Structure formats: C-alpha cells, structure tokens
XYZ file of C-alpha atoms in Angstrom:
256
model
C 107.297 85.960 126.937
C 105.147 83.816 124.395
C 105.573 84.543 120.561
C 103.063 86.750 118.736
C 100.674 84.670 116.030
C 97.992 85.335 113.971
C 95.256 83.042 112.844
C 93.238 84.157 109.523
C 90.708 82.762 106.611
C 89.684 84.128 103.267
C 86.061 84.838 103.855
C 82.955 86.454 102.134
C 83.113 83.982 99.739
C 79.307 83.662 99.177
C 77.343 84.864 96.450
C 73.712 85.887 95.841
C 72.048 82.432 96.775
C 75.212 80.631 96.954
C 76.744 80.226 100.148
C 80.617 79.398 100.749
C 81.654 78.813 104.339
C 80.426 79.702 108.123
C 82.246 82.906 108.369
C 80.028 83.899 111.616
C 82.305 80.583 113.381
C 84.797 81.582 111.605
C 85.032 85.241 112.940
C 85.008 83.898 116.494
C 88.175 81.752 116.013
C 90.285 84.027 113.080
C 92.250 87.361 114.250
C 92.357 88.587 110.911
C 90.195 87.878 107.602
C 91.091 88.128 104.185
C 87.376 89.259 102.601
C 87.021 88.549 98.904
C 86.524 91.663 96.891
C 83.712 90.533 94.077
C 86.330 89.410 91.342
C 86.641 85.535 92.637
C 83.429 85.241 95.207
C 81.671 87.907 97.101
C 78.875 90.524 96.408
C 78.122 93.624 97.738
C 76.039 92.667 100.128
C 78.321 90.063 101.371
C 81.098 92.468 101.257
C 79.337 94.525 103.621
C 77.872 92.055 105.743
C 81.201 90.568 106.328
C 83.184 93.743 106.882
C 79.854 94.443 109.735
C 81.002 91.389 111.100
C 84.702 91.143 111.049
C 84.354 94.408 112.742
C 82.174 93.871 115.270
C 84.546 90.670 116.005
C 87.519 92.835 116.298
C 89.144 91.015 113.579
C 91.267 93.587 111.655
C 90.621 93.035 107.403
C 91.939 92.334 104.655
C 91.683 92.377 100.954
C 91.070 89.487 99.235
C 91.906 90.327 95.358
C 91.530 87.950 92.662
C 92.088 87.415 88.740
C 88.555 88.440 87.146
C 87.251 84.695 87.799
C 83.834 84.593 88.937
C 83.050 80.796 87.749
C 86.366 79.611 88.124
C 86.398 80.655 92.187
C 89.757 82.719 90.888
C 91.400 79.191 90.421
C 92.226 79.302 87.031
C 95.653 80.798 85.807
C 94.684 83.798 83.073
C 97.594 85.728 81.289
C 97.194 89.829 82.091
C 99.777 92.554 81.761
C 101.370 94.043 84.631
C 98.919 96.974 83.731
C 96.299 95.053 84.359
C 96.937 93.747 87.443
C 97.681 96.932 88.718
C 94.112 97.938 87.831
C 92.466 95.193 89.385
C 94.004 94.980 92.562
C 93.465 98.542 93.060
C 89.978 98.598 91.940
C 89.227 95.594 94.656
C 91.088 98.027 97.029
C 88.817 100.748 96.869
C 85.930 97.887 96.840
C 86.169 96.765 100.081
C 87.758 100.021 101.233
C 84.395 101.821 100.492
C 82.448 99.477 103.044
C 85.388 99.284 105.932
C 85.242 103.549 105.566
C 81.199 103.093 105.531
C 81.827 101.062 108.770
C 83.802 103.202 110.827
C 86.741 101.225 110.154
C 89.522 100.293 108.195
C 91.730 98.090 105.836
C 94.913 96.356 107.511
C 96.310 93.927 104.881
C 95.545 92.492 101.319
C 96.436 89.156 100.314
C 96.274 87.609 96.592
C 93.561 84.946 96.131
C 94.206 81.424 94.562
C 95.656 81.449 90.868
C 97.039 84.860 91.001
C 98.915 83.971 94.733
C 99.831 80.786 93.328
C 101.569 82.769 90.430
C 102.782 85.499 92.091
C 104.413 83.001 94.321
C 106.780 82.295 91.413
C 106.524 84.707 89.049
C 108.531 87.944 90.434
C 107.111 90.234 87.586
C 103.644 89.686 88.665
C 104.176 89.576 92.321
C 105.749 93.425 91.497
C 102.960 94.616 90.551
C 100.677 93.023 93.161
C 102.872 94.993 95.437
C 103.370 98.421 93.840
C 99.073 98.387 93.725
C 99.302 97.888 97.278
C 102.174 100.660 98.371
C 99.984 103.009 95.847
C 96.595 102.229 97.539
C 98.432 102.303 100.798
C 101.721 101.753 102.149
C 100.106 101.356 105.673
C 98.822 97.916 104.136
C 100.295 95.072 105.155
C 100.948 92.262 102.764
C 100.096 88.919 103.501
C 102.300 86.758 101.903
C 103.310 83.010 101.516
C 106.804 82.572 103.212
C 109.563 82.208 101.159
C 107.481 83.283 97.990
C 108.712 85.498 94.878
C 105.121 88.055 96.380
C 106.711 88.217 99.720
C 110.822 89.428 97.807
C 108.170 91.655 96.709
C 106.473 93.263 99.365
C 109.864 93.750 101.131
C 111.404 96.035 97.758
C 108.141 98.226 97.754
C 108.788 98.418 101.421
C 105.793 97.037 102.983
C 105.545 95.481 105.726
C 105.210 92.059 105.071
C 103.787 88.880 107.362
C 104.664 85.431 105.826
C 101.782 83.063 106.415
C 102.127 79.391 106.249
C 99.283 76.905 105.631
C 97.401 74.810 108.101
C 95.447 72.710 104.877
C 98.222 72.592 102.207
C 101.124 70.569 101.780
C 104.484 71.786 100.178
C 106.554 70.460 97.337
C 110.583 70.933 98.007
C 110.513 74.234 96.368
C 108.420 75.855 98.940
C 104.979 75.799 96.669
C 102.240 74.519 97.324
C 101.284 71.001 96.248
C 99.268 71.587 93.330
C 95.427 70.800 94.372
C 95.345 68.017 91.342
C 97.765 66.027 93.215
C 96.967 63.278 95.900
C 97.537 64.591 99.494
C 98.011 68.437 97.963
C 94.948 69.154 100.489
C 95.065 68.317 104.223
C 91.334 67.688 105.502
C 91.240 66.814 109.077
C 91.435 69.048 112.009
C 94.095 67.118 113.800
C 96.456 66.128 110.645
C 96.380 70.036 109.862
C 97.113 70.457 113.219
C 99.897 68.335 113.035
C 101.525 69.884 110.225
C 101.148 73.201 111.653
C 102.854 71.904 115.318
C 105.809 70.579 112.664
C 106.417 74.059 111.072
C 106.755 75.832 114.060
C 108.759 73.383 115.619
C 110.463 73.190 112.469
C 111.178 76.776 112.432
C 110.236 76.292 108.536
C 108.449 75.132 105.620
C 108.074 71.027 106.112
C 107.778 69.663 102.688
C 106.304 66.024 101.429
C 109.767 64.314 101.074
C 110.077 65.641 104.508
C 112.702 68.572 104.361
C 112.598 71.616 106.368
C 113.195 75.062 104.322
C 113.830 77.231 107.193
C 111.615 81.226 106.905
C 109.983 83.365 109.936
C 106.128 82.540 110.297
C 104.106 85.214 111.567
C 100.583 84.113 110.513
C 98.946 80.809 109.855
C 95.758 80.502 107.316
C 92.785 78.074 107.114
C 90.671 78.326 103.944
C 87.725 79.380 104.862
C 85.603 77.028 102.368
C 86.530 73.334 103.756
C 83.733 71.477 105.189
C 86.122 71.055 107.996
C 87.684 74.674 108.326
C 85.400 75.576 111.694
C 86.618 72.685 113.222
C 90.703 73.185 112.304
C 90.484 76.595 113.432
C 88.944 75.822 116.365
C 91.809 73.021 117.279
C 94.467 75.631 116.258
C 93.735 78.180 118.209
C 93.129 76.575 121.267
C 96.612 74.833 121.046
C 97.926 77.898 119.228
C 97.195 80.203 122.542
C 98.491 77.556 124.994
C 102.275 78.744 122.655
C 102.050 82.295 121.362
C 99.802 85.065 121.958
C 97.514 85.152 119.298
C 96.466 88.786 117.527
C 95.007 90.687 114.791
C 97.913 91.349 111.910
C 98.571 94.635 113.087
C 99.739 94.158 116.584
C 102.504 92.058 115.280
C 104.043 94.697 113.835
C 103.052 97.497 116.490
C-alpha cells in the first residue's frame, strides 16, 4: 500500500492591482492551500476568490497568518508579545473563516507565514502561542508545521494534530532551519533540482542539510511557495513523480 502525501502552496497572495502567483495552476496541482489572511498579502476579494476556488478544486484550506507586514510580504522579523500574537492569529482565523463559512465550506489547517514561521521555528515561546490561538479557534485545525521545528513541539503540547511539511524550494542549515534567503543557494529555483532534493528527503527518511547530513523526522506534507516564477512548473514535476510513490491527498485524509 503506497504512503499518504500531501502537496500544498501559500496562495492568495495578490493584492488590489498587484498580482503574486498563478494560483488557478496552482489549485490543479496542490491538495491543500495555505491562503494568506490580509496581514502579509491578500485582500478581501482575493480572500474570497481564492477560498471559491480552492473549493471548487477540492483542495481543503488553510490559514495563512502573518506578522502585521503588508510592505514587507510578512518577511521582516517584528518583536510582539505573546498577547499579541494571540490576537492576530485569531483575528486572521475568523478572516478567512468568514469566507470558507460564506462558501459552504470550511477551514482544515493554519500555517505561520514567513518571519513569524521562521521564528516560531526557534523560538518555543512564540511558537506557544501560535498554537494555543489555534486549539482556541479550533482544535479540529490542523497545524502545519516545519518538521523538527520548536512550532511543531508546539502543536503536539496543545494537542493538535500536527503534519510536518518539508520544503521542495529551500535548503537547510545543520540545525534543521532554513537557509536564510540572504545566503547563496538558500533558494532552490528549478523544477528538477527541487525535485531532487525532495526525492533525497524521502529517501532520506529526513531533513538533508547543505553539508549533506540527514536529520531523520516523519514528512507528511511537502510545500512549494506559491510566488516563484517557477512554482507551476515544480509542482507540476512533483506531483506527477510524487503519485507514481504515495497517494497524494488533501491534509485531512492523512489523519482520517
């Protein structure tokens, strides 16, 4: 019997005029999306739009919450309270909640955005209270996690379910972060060297780092940013080698 995956992108991440990303591709190749919530990227009307969309894909949805970041694209570190964090998540909750319940549908997962991920990832304080907003939204929600990150420890003491994601575009330093995107090689471009380093990990059974060790975690999902020029065509190379491995599906059915 194959292994259960799950493909996903963060997506919605236009606003007004601007436009981030193919997300209608996108939606044909993901199983799950992670729709940003207004704080990072994102409008209303793209928050609805996408949630129509992701929907009518059958792709189950996420949150997408963010540090209050707007011109930043939630990329830059700020310094909040556990308080505040709290607040925000939960007020990007009910956000996108209030168009999935609009829809006929609803939320599945959340997963951090860019700085505050990146942070939680190490901080266990902040990753806390990204998980006690979930469990008090919702402790249906799954949380999407980075493996072996200080959000995932998290997740698992509010008692969430919790999928660890790896990541098809992003190499890893020996302490199972993320290469920071300043560095040389921190971002993988090309369809087939992403799919490489994917094919390693799972062979792996772990985290393959840039000096070349393997940290060894579960992997239930697998992300490609949505917002690479080349994301459509590295999610369209994953999952077509992904489903010839595992039995791809929305987050949900993993843990059914």
């Amino acid at each position: 019997m194959k292994p259960r995956l799950n493909l996903n992108a963060d997506l919605g991440e236009s606003f007004g005029a601007w436009r981030m990303g193919d997300d209608s591709a996108m939606l044909n190749l993901v199983q799950s999306a992670n729709i940003a919530c207004g704080f990072h990227a994102g409008d209303p009307l793209v928050m609805r739009a996408t949630v129509a969309a992701a929907r009518e894909a059958g792709v189950s949805l996420g949150a997408h919450p963010s540090y209050p970041d707007l011109q930043g694209f939630g990329r830059r570190a700020l310094k909040c309270s556990s308080e505040e964090v709290e607040a925000f998540i939960l007020y990007q909750l009910g956000a996108l909640d209030s168009f999935a319940r609009a829809a006929g549908t609803r939320l599945t997962h959340v997963k951090p955005h860019g700085a505050l991920s990146n942070q939680a990832c190490r901080d266990p304080d902040l990753a806390q209270a990204i998980a006690r907003a979930a469990r008090a939204y919702d402790d249906k929600l799954i949380l999407l996690a980075p493996a072996l990150s200080a959000l995932a420890a998290a997740g698992a003491r509010e008692n969430l379910v919790t999928a660890l994601e790896i990541y098809a575009d992003r190499a890893y330093e020996d302490d199972g972060q993320l290469t920071p995107r300043a560095q040389p090689g921190a971002v993988l471009h090309e369809a087939e060297q992403c799919l490489a380093h994917v094919e390693a990990m799972l062979a792996a059974g772990g985290l393959r780092t840039r000096s070349g060790q393997t940290l060894p975690t579960p992997i239930h999902s697998i992300c490609v940013h949505g917002d690479g020029p080349q994301a459509v065509a590295t999610a369209a190379v994953l999952k077509s080698r992904l489903a010839e491995i595992a039995s791809l599906a929305p987050l949900p059915s993993l843990f059914a």
